Coordinates of C-alpha atoms in Angstrom, one line a residue:
X1 CA 47.7 324.8 258.2
X2 CA 44.6 324.4 260.4
X3 CA 45.2 321.9 263.2
X4 CA 48.9 321.8 262.5
X5 CA 50.5 320.7 265.8
X6 CA 54.0 320.5 264.6
X7 CA 56.6 322.2 266.8
X8 CA 57.1 325.9 265.9
X9 CA 60.5 327.6 266.2
X10 CA 61.0 330.0 269.1
X11 CA 62.3 333.4 268.1
X12 CA 62.6 335.3 271.5
X13 CA 66.2 336.1 272.5
X14 CA 67.5 334.0 275.3
X15 CA 65.2 331.1 274.6
X16 CA 66.0 328.8 271.7
X17 CA 64.4 325.7 270.3
X18 CA 61.0 324.4 269.4
X19 CA 57.7 325.4 271.0
X20 CA 56.2 322.2 272.3
X21 CA 52.7 321.3 271.3
X22 CA 50.0 319.3 273.0
X23 CA 51.2 316.0 271.6
X24 CA 54.7 316.2 272.8
X25 CA 55.4 313.2 275.1
X26 CA 57.3 315.4 277.6
X27 CA 54.1 317.2 278.3
X28 CA 52.2 314.0 279.0
X29 CA 54.9 313.2 281.6
X30 CA 54.7 316.6 283.1
X31 CA 50.9 316.4 283.4
X32 CA 51.2 313.0 285.2
X33 CA 53.9 314.4 287.6
X34 CA 51.6 317.4 288.4
X35 CA 48.5 315.3 289.0
X36 CA 49.5 311.8 290.3
X37 CA 51.3 310.8 293.5
X38 CA 52.2 307.5 291.9
X39 CA 53.8 309.1 289.0
X40 CA 56.0 311.3 291.2
X41 CA 56.9 308.3 293.4
X42 CA 57.8 306.1 290.4
X43 CA 59.8 308.7 288.6
X44 CA 61.5 310.1 291.8
X45 CA 60.6 313.6 290.6
X46 CA 58.3 316.5 291.6
X47 CA 57.2 319.8 290.0
X48 CA 57.8 323.3 291.2
X49 CA 55.5 326.1 290.1
X50 CA 56.7 329.6 289.5
X51 CA 60.0 331.5 288.8
X52 CA 60.6 332.5 292.4
X53 CA 60.3 328.9 293.7
X54 CA 62.4 327.5 291.0
X55 CA 65.1 330.1 291.9
X56 CA 64.8 329.1 295.6
X57 CA 65.2 325.4 294.6
X58 CA 68.4 326.2 292.7
X59 CA 69.8 328.3 295.5
X60 CA 69.1 325.4 298.0
X61 CA 70.9 322.9 295.8
X62 CA 67.8 321.0 294.6
X63 CA 68.6 319.2 291.4
X64 CA 66.4 320.7 288.6
X65 CA 66.2 318.5 285.5
X66 CA 64.2 320.8 283.2
X67 CA 61.9 323.8 283.1
X68 CA 58.9 324.6 281.0
X69 CA 58.0 328.2 280.1
X70 CA 54.9 329.5 278.1
X71 CA 56.1 330.9 274.8
X72 CA 54.2 334.2 275.3
X73 CA 55.8 334.9 278.7
X74 CA 59.5 334.8 277.9
X75 CA 59.9 338.6 278.1
X76 CA 58.4 338.8 281.7
X77 CA 61.2 340.1 283.9
X78 CA 61.0 337.1 286.4
X79 CA 61.3 334.7 283.5
X80 CA 64.2 336.5 281.9
X81 CA 66.0 336.5 285.3
X82 CA 65.2 332.8 285.8
X83 CA 66.5 331.9 282.3
X84 CA 69.9 333.4 283.2
X85 CA 70.1 331.3 286.4
X86 CA 69.0 328.1 284.5
X87 CA 71.6 328.7 281.8
X88 CA 74.3 329.1 284.4
X89 CA 73.1 325.8 286.0
X90 CA 73.0 324.0 282.7
X91 CA 69.2 323.3 283.1
X92 CA 67.2 322.6 279.9
X93 CA 64.4 325.0 279.2
X94 CA 61.4 324.0 277.0
X95 CA 59.1 326.5 275.5
X96 CA 55.4 325.5 275.5
X97 CA 52.4 326.8 273.5
X98 CA 50.5 329.1 276.0
X99 CA 47.2 327.2 275.9
X100 CA 49.0 323.9 276.3
X101 CA 51.0 325.3 279.2
X102 CA 47.8 326.1 281.0
X103 CA 46.5 322.6 280.4
X104 CA 49.5 320.9 282.1
X105 CA 49.8 323.3 285.0
X106 CA 48.7 322.2 288.5
X107 CA 46.9 325.6 289.1
X108 CA 44.1 327.4 287.3
X109 CA 46.2 330.6 287.0
X110 CA 49.7 329.2 286.5
X111 CA 52.9 331.2 287.0
X112 CA 55.2 331.3 283.9
X113 CA 57.5 328.5 284.8
X114 CA 57.2 324.8 285.8
X115 CA 60.2 322.8 286.8
X116 CA 60.8 319.1 287.1
X117 CA 63.1 318.4 290.0
X118 CA 64.4 315.6 292.2
X119 CA 63.5 315.4 295.9
X120 CA 66.7 315.7 298.1
X121 CA 67.9 312.5 299.7
X122 CA 67.7 312.7 303.5
X123 CA 69.4 310.5 306.2
X124 CA 66.3 309.7 308.3
X125 CA 68.3 307.9 311.0
X126 CA 70.9 310.6 311.2
X127 CA 68.4 313.4 311.4
X128 CA 66.4 311.7 314.2
X129 CA 69.6 311.1 316.1
X130 CA 70.8 314.6 315.9
X131 CA 68.0 317.2 315.6
X132 CA 67.2 319.0 318.8
X133 CA 63.9 320.6 317.6
X134 CA 61.4 318.6 315.5
X135 CA 57.8 318.8 314.3
X136 CA 56.1 315.4 314.0
X137 CA 52.9 315.4 312.1
X138 CA 50.6 312.4 312.7
X139 CA 48.0 311.8 310.0
X140 CA 48.1 315.4 308.8
X141 CA 46.7 315.1 305.3
X142 CA 45.9 318.6 304.1
X143 CA 48.7 319.8 301.8
X144 CA 48.2 323.4 302.6
X145 CA 48.6 322.8 306.4
X146 CA 51.6 320.5 305.9
X147 CA 53.4 323.0 303.7
X148 CA 52.6 325.9 306.0
X149 CA 54.1 323.9 308.9
X150 CA 57.3 323.4 307.0
X151 CA 57.5 327.2 306.6
X152 CA 56.7 327.7 310.3
X153 CA 59.5 325.2 311.1
X154 CA 62.1 327.2 309.2
X155 CA 60.9 330.5 310.6
X156 CA 61.0 329.1 314.2
X157 CA 64.4 327.4 313.9
X158 CA 63.0 323.8 313.9
X159 CA 65.4 321.5 312.1
X160 CA 63.3 318.5 310.9
X161 CA 59.6 317.9 310.0
X162 CA 58.4 314.3 310.1
X163 CA 55.1 313.0 308.5
X164 CA 53.9 309.8 310.2
X165 CA 50.9 307.6 309.8
X166 CA 48.5 308.4 306.9
X167 CA 50.3 311.6 306.3
X168 CA 50.7 314.0 303.5
X169 CA 52.9 313.4 300.5
X170 CA 55.7 316.0 300.8
X171 CA 56.2 316.5 297.1
X172 CA 52.6 317.2 296.3
X173 CA 52.5 320.5 294.3
X174 CA 50.2 322.0 296.8
X175 CA 52.6 321.3 299.6
X176 CA 55.5 322.7 297.6
X177 CA 53.6 325.9 297.0
X178 CA 52.4 326.3 300.6
X179 CA 55.9 325.8 302.0
X180 CA 57.0 328.8 299.9
X181 CA 60.6 327.5 299.5
X182 CA 61.1 326.2 303.0
X183 CA 60.6 322.6 301.7
X184 CA 63.9 322.9 299.9
X185 CA 65.8 323.9 303.0
X186 CA 64.1 322.1 305.9
X187 CA 64.7 318.3 305.9
X188 CA 61.3 316.5 305.7
X189 CA 60.8 312.8 306.4
X190 CA 58.0 310.4 305.7
X191 CA 58.0 307.6 308.3
X192 CA 54.8 305.6 308.7
X193 CA 55.6 304.2 312.2
X194 CA 55.0 307.0 314.7
X195 CA 55.7 304.8 317.7
X196 CA 59.1 303.9 316.1
X197 CA 59.9 307.6 315.7
X198 CA 58.9 308.3 319.3
X199 CA 61.0 305.4 320.6
X200 CA 64.1 306.7 318.7
X201 CA 63.6 310.1 320.1
X202 CA 63.0 308.9 323.7
X203 CA 66.1 306.7 323.5
X204 CA 68.3 309.8 323.3
X205 CA 66.3 311.9 325.8
X206 CA 64.2 314.1 323.5
X207 CA 61.1 315.4 325.2
X208 CA 58.0 314.7 323.1
X209 CA 55.1 317.1 323.5
X210 CA 51.6 316.0 322.3
X211 CA 49.2 318.8 321.6
X212 CA 45.7 318.0 322.9
X213 CA 42.7 320.1 323.9
X214 CA 42.2 317.7 326.9
X215 CA 45.7 318.3 328.3
X216 CA 46.3 319.8 331.7
X217 CA 49.5 321.7 331.0
X218 CA 49.6 325.1 329.3
X219 CA 51.9 325.1 326.3
X220 CA 53.8 328.1 327.8
X221 CA 54.7 326.1 331.0
X222 CA 57.1 323.8 329.2
X223 CA 60.9 324.4 329.1
X224 CA 61.5 324.4 325.3
X225 CA 65.3 324.9 325.6
X226 CA 65.8 321.2 325.9
X227 CA 65.6 318.8 322.9
X228 CA 61.9 318.9 321.9
X229 CA 59.7 317.2 319.4
X230 CA 56.3 318.8 319.0
X231 CA 53.5 316.3 318.0
X232 CA 50.6 317.6 315.9
X233 CA 47.6 315.5 314.9
X234 CA 45.1 315.4 312.0
X235 CA 42.8 318.2 311.1
X236 CA 39.7 316.2 311.9
X237 CA 40.7 314.1 315.0
X238 CA 43.8 315.5 316.5
X239 CA 46.4 313.0 317.8
X240 CA 45.4 309.4 318.4
X241 CA 45.0 308.6 322.1
X242 CA 47.8 306.0 322.0
X243 CA 50.2 308.7 320.6
X244 CA 49.3 311.1 323.4
X245 CA 49.8 308.4 325.9
X246 CA 53.2 307.6 324.5
X247 CA 54.4 311.2 324.5
X248 CA 56.5 312.6 327.4
X249 CA 53.8 315.1 328.2
X250 CA 50.7 316.7 326.6
X251 CA 50.1 320.4 326.3
X252 CA 47.1 322.6 325.4
X253 CA 46.6 326.1 324.0
X254 CA 44.1 327.9 326.2
X255 CA 41.1 329.3 324.3
X256 CA 38.8 332.1 325.0
X257 CA 35.2 332.4 323.9
X258 CA 33.5 329.4 322.3
X259 CA 36.5 328.3 320.2
X260 CA 37.5 324.7 321.0
X261 CA 40.6 324.3 318.9
X262 CA 42.8 325.9 316.2
X263 CA 43.7 324.8 312.7
X264 CA 46.7 322.4 313.0
X265 CA 49.0 324.9 311.2
X266 CA 48.0 327.7 313.6
X267 CA 48.4 325.5 316.6
X268 CA 51.8 324.4 315.4
X269 CA 52.9 328.0 314.8
X270 CA 51.8 329.0 318.3
X271 CA 53.9 326.3 320.0
X272 CA 56.8 326.6 317.6
X273 CA 57.2 330.3 318.2
X274 CA 57.0 329.8 322.0
X275 CA 59.9 327.4 321.5
X276 CA 61.7 330.0 319.4
X277 CA 61.0 332.7 322.0
X278 CA 62.4 330.7 324.9
X279 CA 65.5 329.6 322.9
X280 CA 66.3 333.2 322.1
X281 CA 66.1 334.1 325.8
X282 CA 63.2 336.5 325.4

């Protein structure tokens, strides 16, 4: 029947149940979770795009509530492999009409799986009291940069990443994709009061390093083997002056040519891997 949007049975082996159509209320919820911060906050849920990232979430112990798969992609090797893992974890899988799947995805060329998951609960006070290497992002708003910095943190052995001020929402789908799985393994915190965070760190002797193009000290002149928190500022304005003044010291990355500064993710990576180099004794 033309225009018939009733659910159609799925026939592919390994996937059972109805193929969800555009009017299914689950898909309206999924669309809101993909597109609205308020929906994610209210529901305490976020979305994960792609079979590989869903696998990484499961491996990291992230609670996955359900997964949506386009009905024309169930024979793709990555989806077949994911289906086995989801079945073992007792995760519900919903098949979705292909055109409808594209309409609810958060990317123009979606990968063949979208999961709804729960952000892990982190002990902010405990992490601030114990971590000996942290990234503190102040007013960093770009999801791609924030996600990349979480990936950098994992690669460099940094234990906690904190977003302060008017910072990014950690569970934005763009952050999740940019972090490439690291967001599931590296604890991330959202704490508005940067000065409160600095006070907590200073109280236990953590050195706080503010990155600034006006600083006198070269970033390589610092002893990174001590407990360190690296402070990074917004893409447009860098760190606020009062934050730089409150830090233990400020460092700069020397530039050649006419370049004045680096992208915040690049600057963070440069400093983070200097920390990793020193801590490995290289």
